[in-house]
Every structure is written in C-alpha cells, then in structure tokens.
Tab-separated table of C-alpha atoms in Angstrom:
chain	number	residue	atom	x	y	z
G	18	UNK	CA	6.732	-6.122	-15.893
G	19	UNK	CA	5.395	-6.273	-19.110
G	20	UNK	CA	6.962	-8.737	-21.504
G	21	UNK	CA	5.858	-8.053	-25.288
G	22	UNK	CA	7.403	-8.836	-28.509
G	23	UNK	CA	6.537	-6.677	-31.424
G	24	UNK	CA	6.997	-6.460	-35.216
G	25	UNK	CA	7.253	-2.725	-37.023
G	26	UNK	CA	7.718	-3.551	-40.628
G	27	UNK	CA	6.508	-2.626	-44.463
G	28	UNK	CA	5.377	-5.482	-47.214
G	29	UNK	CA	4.562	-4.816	-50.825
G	30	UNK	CA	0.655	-5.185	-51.870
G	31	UNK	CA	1.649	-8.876	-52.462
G	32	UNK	CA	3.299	-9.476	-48.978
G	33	UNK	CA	6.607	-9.256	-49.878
G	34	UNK	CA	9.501	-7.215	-47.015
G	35	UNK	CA	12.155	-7.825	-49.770
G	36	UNK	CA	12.673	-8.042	-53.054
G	37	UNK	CA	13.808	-11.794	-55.027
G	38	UNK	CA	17.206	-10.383	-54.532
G	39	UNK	CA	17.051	-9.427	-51.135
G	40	UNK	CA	16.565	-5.385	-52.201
G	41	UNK	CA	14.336	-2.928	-50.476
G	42	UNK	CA	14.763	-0.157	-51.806
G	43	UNK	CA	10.990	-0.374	-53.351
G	44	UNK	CA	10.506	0.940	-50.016
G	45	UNK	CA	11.489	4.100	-50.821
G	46	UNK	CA	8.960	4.544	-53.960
G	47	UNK	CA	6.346	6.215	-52.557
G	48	UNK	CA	7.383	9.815	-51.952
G	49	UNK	CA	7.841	11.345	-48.456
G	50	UNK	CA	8.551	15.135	-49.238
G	51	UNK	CA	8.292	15.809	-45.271
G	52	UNK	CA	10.214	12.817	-44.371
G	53	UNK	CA	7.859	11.174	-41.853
G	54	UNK	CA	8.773	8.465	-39.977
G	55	UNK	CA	5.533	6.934	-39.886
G	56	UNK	CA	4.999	6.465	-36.490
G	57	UNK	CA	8.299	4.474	-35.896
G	58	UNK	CA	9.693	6.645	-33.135
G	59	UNK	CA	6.548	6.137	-31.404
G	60	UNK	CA	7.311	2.724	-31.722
G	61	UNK	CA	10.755	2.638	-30.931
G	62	UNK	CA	9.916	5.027	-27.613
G	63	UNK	CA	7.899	1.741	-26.317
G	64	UNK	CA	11.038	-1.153	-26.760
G	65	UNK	CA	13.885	-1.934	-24.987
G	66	UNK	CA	15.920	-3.952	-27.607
G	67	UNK	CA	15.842	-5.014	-31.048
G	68	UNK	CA	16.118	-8.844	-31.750
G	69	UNK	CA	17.574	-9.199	-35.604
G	70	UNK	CA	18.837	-12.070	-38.018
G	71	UNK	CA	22.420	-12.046	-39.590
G	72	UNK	CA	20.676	-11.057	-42.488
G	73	UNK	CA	18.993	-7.941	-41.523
G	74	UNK	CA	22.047	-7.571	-39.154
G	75	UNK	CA	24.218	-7.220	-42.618
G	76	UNK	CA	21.977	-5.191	-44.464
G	77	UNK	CA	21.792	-2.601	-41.772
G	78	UNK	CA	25.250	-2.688	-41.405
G	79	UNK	CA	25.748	-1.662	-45.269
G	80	UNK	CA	23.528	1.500	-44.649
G	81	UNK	CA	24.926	4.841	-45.650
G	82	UNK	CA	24.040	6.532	-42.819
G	83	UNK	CA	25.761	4.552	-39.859
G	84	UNK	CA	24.291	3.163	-37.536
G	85	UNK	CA	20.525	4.054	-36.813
G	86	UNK	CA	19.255	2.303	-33.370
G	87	UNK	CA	20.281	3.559	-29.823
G	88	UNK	CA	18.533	0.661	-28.096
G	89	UNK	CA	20.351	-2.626	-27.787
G	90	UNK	CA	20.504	-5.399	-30.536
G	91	UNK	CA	20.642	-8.551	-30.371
G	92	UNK	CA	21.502	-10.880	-33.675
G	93	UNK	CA	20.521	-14.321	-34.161
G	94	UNK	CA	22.888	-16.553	-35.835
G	95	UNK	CA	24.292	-20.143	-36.099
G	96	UNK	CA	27.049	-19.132	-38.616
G	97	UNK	CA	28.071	-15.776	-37.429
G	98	UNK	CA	30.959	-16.584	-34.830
G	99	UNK	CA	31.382	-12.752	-33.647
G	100	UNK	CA	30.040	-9.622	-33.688
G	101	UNK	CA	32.583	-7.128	-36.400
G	102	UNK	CA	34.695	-5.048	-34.461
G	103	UNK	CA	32.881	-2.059	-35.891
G	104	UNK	CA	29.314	-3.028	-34.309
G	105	UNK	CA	30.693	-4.922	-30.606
G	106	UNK	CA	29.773	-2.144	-28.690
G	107	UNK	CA	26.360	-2.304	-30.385
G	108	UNK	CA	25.178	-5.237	-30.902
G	109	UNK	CA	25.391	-8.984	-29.424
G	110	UNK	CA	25.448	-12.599	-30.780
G	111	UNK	CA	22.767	-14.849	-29.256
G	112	UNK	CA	21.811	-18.380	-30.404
G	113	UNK	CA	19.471	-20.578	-29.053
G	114	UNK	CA	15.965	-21.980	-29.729
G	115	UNK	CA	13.753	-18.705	-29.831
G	116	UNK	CA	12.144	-18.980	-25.965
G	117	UNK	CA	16.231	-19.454	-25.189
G	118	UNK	CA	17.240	-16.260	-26.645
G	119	UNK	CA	14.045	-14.672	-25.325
G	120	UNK	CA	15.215	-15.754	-21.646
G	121	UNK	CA	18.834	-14.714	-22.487
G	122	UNK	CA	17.368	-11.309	-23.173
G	123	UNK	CA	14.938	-11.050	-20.125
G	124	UNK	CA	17.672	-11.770	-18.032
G	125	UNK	CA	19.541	-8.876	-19.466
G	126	UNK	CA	16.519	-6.615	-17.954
G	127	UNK	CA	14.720	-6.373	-21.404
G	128	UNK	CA	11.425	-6.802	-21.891
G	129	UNK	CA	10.098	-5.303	-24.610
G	130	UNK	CA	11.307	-6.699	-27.883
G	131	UNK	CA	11.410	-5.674	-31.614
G	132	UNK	CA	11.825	-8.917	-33.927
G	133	UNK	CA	12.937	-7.891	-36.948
G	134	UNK	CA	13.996	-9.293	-40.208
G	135	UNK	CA	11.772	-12.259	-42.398
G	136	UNK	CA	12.861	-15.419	-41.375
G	137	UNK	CA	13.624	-13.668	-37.048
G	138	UNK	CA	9.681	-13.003	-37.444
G	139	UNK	CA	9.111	-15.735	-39.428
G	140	UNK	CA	10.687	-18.048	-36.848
G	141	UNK	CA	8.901	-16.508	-33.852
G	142	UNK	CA	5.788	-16.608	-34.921
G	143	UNK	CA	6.030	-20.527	-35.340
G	144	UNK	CA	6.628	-20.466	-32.323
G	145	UNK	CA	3.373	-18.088	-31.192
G	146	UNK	CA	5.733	-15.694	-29.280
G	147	UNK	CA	4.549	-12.654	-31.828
G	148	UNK	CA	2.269	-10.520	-29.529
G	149	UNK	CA	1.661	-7.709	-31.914
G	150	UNK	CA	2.241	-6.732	-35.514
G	151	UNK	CA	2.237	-3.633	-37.189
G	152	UNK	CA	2.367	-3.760	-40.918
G	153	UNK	CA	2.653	-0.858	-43.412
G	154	UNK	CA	2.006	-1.660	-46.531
G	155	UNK	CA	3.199	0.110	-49.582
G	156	UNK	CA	1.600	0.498	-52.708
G	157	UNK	CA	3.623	-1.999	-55.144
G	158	UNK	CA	3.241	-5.210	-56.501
G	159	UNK	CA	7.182	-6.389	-56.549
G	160	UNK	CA	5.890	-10.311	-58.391
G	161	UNK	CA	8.522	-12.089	-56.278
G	162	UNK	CA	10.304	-11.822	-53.149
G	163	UNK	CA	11.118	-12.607	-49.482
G	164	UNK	CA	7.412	-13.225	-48.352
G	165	UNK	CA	6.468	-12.099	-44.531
G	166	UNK	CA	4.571	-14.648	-43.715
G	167	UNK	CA	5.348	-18.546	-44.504
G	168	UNK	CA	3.256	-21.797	-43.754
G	169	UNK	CA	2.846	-22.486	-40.254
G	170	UNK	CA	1.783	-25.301	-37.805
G	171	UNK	CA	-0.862	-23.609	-36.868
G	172	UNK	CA	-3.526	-20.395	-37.529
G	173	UNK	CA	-2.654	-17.438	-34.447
G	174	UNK	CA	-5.859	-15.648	-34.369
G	175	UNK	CA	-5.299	-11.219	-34.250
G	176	UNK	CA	-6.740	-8.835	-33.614
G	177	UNK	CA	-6.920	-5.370	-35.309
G	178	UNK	CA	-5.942	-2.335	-32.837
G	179	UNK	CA	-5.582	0.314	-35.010
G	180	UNK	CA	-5.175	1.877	-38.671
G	181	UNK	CA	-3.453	5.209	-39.968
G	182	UNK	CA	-2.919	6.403	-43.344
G	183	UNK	CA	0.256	7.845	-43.848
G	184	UNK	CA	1.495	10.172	-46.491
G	185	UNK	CA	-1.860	9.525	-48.359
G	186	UNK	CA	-0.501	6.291	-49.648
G	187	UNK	CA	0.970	3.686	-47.094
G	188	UNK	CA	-1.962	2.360	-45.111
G	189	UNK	CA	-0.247	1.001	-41.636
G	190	UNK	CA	-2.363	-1.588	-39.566
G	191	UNK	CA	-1.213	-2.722	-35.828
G	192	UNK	CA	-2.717	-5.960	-35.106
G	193	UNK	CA	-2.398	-7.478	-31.347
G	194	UNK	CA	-2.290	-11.342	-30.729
G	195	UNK	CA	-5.649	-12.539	-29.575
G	196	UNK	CA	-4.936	-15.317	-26.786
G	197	UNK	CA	-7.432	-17.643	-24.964
C-alpha cells in the first residue's frame, strides 16, 4: 500500500496562502477565462482523504458554492467539540499528535492524504511527515500574511519533480521529499 501525504496549495510571490486577515481571495486575481483547474483534479484523482484545520474547515464551510470535496475529510481541532450538523455526514473530528491522527486515518483504509490549511501543513512538516508539495504560486506580492512555511527544527531536503505553467501566469512546482 502506498502511504503518502501531499500538499496542493497556492502562495503569493512572498510566500504568503492568506492574506493578514485571513482573506484569499488574491487568489482569484489572475484571470482564468477558461476556468482551469490547474491540475487539481489530477491531484485529487490520486487521494483518498483530505486532512484540514478548523480554520480551513470554516472557511470552506463559508463558500458559496456548497460543499466542493467528494473524498472524506478529516478536521483537526482541540477546540472544535463536533462536527455542525450541516457537514457530519462529511467530515470528521480527529485530535491527536499528528502520527496519531495519521494512524486514526490509516486505520480507516486511507492512505493517501491531502494536508491542507497553514498551520495542518505547517504542523506536519515539523514533524517530517510531508512527502510531497506542490506549490502554485501566483503573481502578487500581498506585504503581510499567513506565511506557508514557519521556522522549523530542522532543514527537510526536496526534491523538484516537475514544473507547469498555467494560464501563462501561475508557475506550479511539485516537489517530492528526498529521504536517506
């Protein structure tokens, strides 16, 4: 079986994935007249559940469009004491150290993770269980903001796999974990 945990997500120029006020709808300023996706179905078509903070778990939640994943997700959080009634059938509540909620998921018969969300990715790869990144970057400098990365105990060494320009603008790198 092959156990991988993956990051699909967009930064400014300055390696920001959300504004000082939490916003992201900068992400939305390049213009995408054919509406690509930007390879995230091709993503998506490779995972088997989507691992999320309360945070990212409430922003989706606010979207216009309902909700947007069919895969199951799972949302991280100490202060969240149930999923909303809206989202049980959904999404799930798991706490626990990050290898915990890992195992929690395994045993649940999924493998192949998407961590999303700053501080979910953030918080994963202190503990080195990122094993690949893909990073679109968009074409603004926002000055301030919820960075992607943060300081860490340690450097994790990657490896580039792979880059695509999309819509002539957004440059989109996948970078895989190089282990010893």
């Amino acid at each position: 079986m092959n156990k991988r945990n993956s990051v699909f997500l967009a930064t400014s120029l300055d390696g920001y994935i959300a504004d000082k006020n939490g916003g992201i709808d900068w992400l939305e300023s390049t213009p995408n007249p054919n509406k690509s996706d930007l390879g995230f179905n091709k993503f998506i078509e490779q995972i088997d559940a989507l691992v999320m903070g309360r945070n990212t778990f409430e922003t989706v939640c606010g979207f216009d469009f309902g909700w947007p994943y069919k895969i199951p997700v799972f949302v991280l959080s100490n202060s969240l004491k149930e999923i909303p009634k809206d989202y049980q059938d959904k999404a799930y509540l798991v706490k626990g150290t990050m290898q915990k909620v890992i195992e929690q998921i395994h045993q649940k018969g999924h493998y192949r993770l998407y961590i999303d969300g700053g501080a979910t990715v953030q918080s994963f790869l202190k503990e080195d269980l990122i094993d690949d990144l893909t990073i679109t970057i968009i074409p603004i400098v926002l000055g301030d903001g919820i960075p992607l990365f943060t300081v860490l105990n340690r450097k994790l060494d990657f490896e580039l796999v792979s880059s695509e320009v999309y819509i002539n603008q957004l440059v989109q790198s996948r970078y895989c974990r190089k282990r010893e």
